[in-house]
Short mmCIF file of N, CA, C and O in Angstrom, two decimals:
data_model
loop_
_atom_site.label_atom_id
_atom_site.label_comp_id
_atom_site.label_asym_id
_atom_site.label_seq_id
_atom_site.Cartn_x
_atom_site.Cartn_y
_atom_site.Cartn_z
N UNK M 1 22.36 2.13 1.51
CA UNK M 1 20.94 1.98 1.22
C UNK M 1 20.76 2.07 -0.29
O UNK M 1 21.27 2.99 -0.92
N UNK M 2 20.10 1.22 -0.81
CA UNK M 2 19.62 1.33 -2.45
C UNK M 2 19.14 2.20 -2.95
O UNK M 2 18.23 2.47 -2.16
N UNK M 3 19.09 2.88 -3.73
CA UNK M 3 18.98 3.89 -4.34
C UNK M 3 17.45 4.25 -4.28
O UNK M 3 16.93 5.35 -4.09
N UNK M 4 16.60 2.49 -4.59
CA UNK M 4 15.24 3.04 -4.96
C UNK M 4 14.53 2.94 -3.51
O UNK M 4 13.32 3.13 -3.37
N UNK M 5 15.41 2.62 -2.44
CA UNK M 5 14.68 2.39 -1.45
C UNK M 5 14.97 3.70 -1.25
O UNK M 5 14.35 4.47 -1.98
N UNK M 6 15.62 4.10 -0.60
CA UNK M 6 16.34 6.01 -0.42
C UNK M 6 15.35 7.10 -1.43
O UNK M 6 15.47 8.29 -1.18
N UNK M 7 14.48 6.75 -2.45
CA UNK M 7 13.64 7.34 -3.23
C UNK M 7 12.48 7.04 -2.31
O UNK M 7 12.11 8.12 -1.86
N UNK M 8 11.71 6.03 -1.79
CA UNK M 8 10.59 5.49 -1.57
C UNK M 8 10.65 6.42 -0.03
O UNK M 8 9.82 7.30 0.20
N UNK M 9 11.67 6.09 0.87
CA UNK M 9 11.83 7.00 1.94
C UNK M 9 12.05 8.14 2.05
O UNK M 9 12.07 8.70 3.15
N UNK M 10 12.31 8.87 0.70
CA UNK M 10 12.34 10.69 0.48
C UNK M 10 10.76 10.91 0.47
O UNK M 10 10.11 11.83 0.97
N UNK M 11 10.25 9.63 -0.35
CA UNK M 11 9.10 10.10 -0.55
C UNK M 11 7.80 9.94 0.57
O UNK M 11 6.69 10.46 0.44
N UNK M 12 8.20 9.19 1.53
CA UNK M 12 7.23 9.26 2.60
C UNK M 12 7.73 10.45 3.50
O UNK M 12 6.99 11.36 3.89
N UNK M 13 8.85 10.35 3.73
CA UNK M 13 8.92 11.74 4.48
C UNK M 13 8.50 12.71 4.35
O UNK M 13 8.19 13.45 5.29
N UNK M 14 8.38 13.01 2.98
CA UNK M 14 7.90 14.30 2.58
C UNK M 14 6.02 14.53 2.03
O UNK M 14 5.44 15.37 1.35
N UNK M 15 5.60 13.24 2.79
CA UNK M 15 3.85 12.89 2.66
C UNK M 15 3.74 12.60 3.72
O UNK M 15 2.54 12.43 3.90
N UNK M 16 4.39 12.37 4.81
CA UNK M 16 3.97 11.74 6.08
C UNK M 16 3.09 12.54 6.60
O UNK M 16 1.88 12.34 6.72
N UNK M 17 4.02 13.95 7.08
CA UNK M 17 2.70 15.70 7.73
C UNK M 17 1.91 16.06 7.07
O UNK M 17 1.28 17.08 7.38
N UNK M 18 1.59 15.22 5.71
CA UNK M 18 0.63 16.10 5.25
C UNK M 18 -1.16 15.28 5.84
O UNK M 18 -1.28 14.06 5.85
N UNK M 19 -2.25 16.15 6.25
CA UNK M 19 -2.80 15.54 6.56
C UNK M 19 -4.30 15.67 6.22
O UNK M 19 -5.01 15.00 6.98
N UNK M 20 -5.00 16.40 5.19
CA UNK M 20 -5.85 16.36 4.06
C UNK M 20 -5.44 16.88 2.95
O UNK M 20 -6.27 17.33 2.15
N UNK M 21 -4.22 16.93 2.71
CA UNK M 21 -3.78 17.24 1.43
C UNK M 21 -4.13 16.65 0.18
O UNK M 21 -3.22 15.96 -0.28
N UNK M 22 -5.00 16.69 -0.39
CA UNK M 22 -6.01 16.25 -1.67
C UNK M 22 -6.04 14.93 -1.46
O UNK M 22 -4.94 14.40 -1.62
N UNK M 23 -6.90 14.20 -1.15
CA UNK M 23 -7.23 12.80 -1.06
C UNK M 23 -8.26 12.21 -2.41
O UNK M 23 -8.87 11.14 -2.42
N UNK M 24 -8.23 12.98 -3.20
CA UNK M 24 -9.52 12.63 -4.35
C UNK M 24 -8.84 11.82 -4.95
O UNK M 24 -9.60 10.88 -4.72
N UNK M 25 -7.92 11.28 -5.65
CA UNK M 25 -6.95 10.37 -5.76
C UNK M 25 -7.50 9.10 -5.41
O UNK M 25 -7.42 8.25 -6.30
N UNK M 26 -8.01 8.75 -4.35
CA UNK M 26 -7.80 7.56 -3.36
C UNK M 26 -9.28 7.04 -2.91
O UNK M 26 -9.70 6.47 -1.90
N UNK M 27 -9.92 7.53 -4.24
CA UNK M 27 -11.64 7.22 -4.12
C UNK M 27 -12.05 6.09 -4.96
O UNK M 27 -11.82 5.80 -6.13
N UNK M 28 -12.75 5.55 -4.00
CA UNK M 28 -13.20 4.16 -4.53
C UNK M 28 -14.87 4.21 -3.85
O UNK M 28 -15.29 5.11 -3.12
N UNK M 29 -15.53 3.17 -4.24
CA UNK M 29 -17.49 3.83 -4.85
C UNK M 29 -17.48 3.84 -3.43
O UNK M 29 -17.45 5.06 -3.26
N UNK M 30 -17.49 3.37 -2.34
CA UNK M 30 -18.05 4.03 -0.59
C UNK M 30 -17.18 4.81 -0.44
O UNK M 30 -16.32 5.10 -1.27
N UNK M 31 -17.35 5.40 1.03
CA UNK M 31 -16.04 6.30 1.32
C UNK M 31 -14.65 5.71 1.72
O UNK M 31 -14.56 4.78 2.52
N UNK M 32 -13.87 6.12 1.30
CA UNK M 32 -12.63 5.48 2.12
C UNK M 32 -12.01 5.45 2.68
O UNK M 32 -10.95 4.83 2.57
N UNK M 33 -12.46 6.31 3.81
CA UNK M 33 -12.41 6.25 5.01
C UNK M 33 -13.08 5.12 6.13
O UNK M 33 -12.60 4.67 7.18
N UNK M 34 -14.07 4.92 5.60
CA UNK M 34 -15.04 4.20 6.58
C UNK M 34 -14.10 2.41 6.17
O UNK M 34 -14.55 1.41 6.74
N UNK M 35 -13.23 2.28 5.49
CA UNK M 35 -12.46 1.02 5.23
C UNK M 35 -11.82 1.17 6.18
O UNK M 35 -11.44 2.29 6.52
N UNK M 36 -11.45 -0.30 7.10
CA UNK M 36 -10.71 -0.14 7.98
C UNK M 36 -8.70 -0.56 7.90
O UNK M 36 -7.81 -0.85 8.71
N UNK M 37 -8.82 -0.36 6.36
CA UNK M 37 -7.00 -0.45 6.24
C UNK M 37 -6.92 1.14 5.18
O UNK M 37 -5.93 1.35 4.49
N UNK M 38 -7.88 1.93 5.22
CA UNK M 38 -7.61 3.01 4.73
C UNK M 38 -6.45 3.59 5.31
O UNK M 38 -5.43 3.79 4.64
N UNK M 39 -6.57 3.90 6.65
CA UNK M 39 -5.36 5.10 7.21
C UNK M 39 -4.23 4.55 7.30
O UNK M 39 -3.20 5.23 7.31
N UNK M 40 -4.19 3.18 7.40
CA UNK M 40 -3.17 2.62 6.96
C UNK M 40 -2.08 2.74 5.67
O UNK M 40 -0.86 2.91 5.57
N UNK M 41 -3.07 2.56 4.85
CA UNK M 41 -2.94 2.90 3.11
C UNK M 41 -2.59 4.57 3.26
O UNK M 41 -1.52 4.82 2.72
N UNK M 42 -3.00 5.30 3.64
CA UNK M 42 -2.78 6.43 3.61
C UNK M 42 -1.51 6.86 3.98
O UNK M 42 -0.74 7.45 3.22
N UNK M 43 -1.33 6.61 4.99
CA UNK M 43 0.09 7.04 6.02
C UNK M 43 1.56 5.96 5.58
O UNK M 43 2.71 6.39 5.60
N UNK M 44 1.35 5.14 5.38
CA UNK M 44 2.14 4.61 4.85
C UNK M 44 2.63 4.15 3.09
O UNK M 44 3.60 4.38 2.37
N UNK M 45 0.95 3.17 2.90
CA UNK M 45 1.34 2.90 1.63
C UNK M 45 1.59 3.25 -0.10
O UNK M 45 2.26 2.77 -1.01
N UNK M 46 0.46 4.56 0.11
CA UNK M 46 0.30 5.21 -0.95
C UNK M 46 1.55 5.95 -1.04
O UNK M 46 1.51 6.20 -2.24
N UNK M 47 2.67 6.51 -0.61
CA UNK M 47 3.69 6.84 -1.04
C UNK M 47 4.31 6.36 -1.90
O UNK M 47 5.00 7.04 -2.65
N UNK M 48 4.19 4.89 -2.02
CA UNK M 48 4.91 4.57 -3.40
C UNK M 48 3.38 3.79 -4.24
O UNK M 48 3.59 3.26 -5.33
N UNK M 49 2.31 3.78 -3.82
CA UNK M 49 1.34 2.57 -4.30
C UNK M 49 0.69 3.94 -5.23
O UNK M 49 0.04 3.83 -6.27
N UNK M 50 0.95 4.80 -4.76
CA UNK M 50 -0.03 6.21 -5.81
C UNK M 50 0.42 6.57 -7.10
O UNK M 50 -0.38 7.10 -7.87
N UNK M 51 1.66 6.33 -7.48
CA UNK M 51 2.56 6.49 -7.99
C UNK M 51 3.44 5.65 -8.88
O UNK M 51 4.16 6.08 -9.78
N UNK M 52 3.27 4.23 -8.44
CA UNK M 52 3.78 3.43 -9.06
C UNK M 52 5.71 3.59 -8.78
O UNK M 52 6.59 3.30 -9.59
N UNK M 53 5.84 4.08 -7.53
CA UNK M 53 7.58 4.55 -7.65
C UNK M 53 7.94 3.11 -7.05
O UNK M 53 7.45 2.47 -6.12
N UNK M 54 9.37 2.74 -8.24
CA UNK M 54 10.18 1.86 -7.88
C UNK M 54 9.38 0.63 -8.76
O UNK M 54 10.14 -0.31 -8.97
N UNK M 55 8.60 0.51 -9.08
CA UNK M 55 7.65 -0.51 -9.89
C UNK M 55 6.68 -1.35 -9.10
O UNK M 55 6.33 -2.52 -9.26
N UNK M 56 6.31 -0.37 -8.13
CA UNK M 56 5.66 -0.87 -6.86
C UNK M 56 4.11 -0.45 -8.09
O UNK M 56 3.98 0.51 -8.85
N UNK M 57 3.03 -1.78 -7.76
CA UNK M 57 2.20 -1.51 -8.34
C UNK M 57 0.65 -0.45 -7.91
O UNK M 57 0.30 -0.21 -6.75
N UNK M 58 0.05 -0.03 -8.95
CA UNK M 58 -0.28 1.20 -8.39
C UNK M 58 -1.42 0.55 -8.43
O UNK M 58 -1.73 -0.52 -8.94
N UNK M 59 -2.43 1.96 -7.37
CA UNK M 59 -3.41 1.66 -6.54
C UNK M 59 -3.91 1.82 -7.53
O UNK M 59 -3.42 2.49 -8.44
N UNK M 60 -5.28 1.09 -7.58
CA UNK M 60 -6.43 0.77 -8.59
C UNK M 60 -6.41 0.27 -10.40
O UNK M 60 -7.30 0.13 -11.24
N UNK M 61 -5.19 0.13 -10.40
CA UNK M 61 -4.30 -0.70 -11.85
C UNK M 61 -4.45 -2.00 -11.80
O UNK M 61 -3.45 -2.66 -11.52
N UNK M 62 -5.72 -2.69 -12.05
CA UNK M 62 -5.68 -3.89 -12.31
C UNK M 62 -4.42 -4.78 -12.72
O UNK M 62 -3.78 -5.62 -12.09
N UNK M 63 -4.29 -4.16 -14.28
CA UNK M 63 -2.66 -5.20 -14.32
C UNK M 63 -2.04 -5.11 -13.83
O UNK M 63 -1.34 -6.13 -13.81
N UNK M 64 -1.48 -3.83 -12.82
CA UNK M 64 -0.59 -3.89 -11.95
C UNK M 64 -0.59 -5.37 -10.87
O UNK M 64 0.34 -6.07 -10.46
N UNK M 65 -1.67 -5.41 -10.71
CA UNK M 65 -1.56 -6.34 -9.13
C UNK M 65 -2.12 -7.81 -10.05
O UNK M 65 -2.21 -8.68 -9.18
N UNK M 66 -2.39 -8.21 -10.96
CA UNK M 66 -2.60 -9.67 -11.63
C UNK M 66 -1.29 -10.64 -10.79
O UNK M 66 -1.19 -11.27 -9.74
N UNK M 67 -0.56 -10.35 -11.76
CA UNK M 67 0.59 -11.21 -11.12
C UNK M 67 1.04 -11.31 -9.90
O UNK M 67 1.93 -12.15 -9.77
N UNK M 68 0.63 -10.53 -8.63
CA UNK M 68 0.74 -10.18 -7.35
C UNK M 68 -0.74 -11.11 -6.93
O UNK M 68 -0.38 -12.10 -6.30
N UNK M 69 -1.98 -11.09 -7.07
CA UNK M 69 -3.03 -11.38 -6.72
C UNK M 69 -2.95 -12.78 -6.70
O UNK M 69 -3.13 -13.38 -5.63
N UNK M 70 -2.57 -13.69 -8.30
CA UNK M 70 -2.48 -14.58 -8.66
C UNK M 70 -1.61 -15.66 -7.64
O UNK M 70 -1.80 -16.87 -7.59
N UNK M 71 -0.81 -15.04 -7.01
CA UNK M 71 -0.19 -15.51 -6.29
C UNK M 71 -0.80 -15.99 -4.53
O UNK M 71 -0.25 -16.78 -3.77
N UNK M 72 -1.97 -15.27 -4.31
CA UNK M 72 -2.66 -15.94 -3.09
C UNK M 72 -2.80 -14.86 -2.22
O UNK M 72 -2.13 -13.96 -2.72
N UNK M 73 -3.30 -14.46 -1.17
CA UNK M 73 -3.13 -13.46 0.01
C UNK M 73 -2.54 -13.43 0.77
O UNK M 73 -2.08 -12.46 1.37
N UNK M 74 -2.37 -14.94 0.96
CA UNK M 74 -1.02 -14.90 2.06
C UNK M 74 0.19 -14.76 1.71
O UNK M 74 1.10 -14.64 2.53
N UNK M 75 0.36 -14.75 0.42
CA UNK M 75 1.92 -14.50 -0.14
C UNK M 75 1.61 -12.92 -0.27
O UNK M 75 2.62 -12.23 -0.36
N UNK M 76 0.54 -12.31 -0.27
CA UNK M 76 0.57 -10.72 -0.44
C UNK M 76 1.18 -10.17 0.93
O UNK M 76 2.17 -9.47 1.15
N UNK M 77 0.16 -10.77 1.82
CA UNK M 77 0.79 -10.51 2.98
C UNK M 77 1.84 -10.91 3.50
O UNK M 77 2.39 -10.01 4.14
N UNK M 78 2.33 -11.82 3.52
CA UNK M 78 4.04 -11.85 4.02
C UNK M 78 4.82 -11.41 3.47
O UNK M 78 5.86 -11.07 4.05
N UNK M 79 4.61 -11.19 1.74
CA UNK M 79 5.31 -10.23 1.02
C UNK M 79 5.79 -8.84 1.54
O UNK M 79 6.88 -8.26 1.51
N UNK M 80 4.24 -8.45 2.14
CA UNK M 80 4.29 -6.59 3.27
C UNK M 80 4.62 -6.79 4.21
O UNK M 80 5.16 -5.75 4.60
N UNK M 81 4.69 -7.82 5.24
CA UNK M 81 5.49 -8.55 6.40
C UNK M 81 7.03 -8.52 6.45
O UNK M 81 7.65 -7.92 7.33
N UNK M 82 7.67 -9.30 5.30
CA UNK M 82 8.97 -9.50 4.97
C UNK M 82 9.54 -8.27 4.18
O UNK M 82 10.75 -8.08 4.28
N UNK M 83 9.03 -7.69 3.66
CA UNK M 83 9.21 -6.71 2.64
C UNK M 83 9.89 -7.38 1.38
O UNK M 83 9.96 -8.61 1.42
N UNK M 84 10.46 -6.68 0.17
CA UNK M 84 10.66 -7.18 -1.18
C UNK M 84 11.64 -6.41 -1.66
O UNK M 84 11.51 -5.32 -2.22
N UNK M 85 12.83 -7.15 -1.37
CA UNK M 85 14.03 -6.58 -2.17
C UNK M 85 13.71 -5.86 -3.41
O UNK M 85 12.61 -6.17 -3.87
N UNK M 86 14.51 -4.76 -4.22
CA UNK M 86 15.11 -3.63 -3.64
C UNK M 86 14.19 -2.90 -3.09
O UNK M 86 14.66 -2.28 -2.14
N UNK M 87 12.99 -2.67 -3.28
CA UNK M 87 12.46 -1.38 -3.06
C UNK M 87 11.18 -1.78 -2.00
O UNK M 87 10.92 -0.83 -1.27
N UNK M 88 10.64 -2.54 -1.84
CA UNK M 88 9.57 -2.96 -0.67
C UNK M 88 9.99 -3.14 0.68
O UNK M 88 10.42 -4.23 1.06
N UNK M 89 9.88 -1.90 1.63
CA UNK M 89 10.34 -1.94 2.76
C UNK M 89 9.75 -2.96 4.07
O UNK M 89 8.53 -2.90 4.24
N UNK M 90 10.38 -3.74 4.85
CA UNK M 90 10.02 -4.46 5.94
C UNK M 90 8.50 -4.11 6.55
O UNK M 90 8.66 -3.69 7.69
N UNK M 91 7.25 -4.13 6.24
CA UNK M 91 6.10 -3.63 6.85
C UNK M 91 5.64 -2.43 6.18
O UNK M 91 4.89 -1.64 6.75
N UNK M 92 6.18 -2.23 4.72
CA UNK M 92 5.88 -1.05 4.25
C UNK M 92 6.46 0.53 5.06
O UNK M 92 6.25 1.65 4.59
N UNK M 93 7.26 0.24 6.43
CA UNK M 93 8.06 0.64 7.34
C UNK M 93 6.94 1.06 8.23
O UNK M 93 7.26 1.97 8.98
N UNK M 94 5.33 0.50 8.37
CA UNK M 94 5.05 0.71 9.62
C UNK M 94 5.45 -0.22 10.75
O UNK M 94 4.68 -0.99 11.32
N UNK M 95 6.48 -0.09 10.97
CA UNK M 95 6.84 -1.31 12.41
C UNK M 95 6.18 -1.20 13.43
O UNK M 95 6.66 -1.90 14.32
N UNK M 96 5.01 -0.47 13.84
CA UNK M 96 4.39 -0.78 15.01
C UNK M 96 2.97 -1.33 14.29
O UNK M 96 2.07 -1.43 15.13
N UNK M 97 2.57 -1.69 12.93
CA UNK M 97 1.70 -2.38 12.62
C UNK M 97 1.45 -3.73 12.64
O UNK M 97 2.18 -4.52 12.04
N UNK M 98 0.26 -4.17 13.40
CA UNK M 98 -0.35 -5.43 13.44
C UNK M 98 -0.10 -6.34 11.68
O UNK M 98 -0.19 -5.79 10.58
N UNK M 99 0.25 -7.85 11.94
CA UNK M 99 -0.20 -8.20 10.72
C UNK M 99 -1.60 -7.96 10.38
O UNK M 99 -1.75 -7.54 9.24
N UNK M 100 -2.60 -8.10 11.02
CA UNK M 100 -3.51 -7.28 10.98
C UNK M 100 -4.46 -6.32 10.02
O UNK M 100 -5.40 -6.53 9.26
N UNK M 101 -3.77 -5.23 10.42
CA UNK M 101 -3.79 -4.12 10.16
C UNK M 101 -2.91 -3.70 8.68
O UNK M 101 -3.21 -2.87 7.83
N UNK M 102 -2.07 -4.36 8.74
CA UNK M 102 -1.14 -4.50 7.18
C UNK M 102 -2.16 -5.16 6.44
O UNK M 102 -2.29 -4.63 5.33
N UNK M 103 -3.11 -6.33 6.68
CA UNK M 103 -3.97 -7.31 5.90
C UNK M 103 -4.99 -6.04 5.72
O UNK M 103 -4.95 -5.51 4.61
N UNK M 104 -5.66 -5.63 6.44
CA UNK M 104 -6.56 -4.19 5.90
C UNK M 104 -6.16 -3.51 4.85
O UNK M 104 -6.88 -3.11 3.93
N UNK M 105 -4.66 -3.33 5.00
CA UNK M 105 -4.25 -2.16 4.50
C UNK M 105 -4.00 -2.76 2.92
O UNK M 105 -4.23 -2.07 1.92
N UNK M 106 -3.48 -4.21 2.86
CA UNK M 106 -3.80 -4.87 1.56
C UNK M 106 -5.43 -4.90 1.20
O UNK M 106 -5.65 -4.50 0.06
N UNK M 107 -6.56 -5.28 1.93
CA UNK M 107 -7.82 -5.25 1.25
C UNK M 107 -8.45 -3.83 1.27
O UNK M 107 -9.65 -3.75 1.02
N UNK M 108 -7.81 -2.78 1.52
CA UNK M 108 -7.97 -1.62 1.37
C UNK M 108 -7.63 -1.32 -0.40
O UNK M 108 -8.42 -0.81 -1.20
N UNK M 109 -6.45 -1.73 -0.63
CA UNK M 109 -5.47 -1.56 -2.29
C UNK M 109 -6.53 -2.43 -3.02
O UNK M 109 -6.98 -1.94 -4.06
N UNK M 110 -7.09 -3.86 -2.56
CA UNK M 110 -7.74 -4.48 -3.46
C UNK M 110 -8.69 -4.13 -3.83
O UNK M 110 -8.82 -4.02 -5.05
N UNK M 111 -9.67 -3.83 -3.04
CA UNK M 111 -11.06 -3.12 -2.91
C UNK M 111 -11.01 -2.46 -4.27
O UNK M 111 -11.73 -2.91 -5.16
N UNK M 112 -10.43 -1.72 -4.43
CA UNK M 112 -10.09 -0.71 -5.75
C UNK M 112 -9.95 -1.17 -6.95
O UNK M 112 -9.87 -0.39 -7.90
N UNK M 113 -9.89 -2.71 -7.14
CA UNK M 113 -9.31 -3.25 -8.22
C UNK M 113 -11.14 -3.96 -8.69
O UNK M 113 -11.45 -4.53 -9.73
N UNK M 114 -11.92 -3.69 -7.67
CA UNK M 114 -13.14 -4.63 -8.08
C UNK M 114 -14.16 -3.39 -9.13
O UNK M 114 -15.22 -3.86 -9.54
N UNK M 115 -14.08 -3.02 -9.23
CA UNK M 115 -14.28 -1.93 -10.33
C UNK M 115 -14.85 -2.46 -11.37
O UNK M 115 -15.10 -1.76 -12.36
#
């Protein structure tokens, strides 16, 4: 396993149980909760999207996601579908997630960027 992927999976393991452990972080102008790819974003993606780990771009960093955006939605999403060598895991590793529900969980990250 790659090194930065083996980082990205230390690091959800060790955020997965946590379950209001400071969420102020992850505020955008409504609540964000009431978004329906929040808990998504939560449980899965912000482990590396909070953080920027592995050069995964971070939540609410405009330049981060330009060159990602620019590229269309559907390449965002099959991007989180297929995952992204080295460090972007197959579904962000929710494998029982809907494409769906992954597409939330991308206009959940975007939402943040309209600022």
């Amino acid at each position: 396993m790659p090194l930065i992927l083996g980082i990205c999976l230390v690091a959800l393991v060790a955020t997965t149980g946590c379950s209001n452990g400071g969420d102020s972080a992850d505020s955008t102008s409504a609540d964000p909760e009431d978004h329906p790819g929040f808990a998504v974003y939560r449980k899965y993606c912000r482990t590396c999207h909070q953080g920027g780990v592995s050069g995964s771009p971070i939540f609410g960093k405009k330049e981060d996601w330009e060159e990602r955006v620019a590229k269309g939605r559907d390449v965002l999403l099959q991007n989180t579908i297929d995952g992204m060598p080295p460090a972007m895991p197959v579904k962000g590793l929710c494998m029982s997630c809907t494409d769906e529900e992954l597409d939330e969980a991308i206009d959940y990250m975007l939402s943040a960027l309209e600022d």
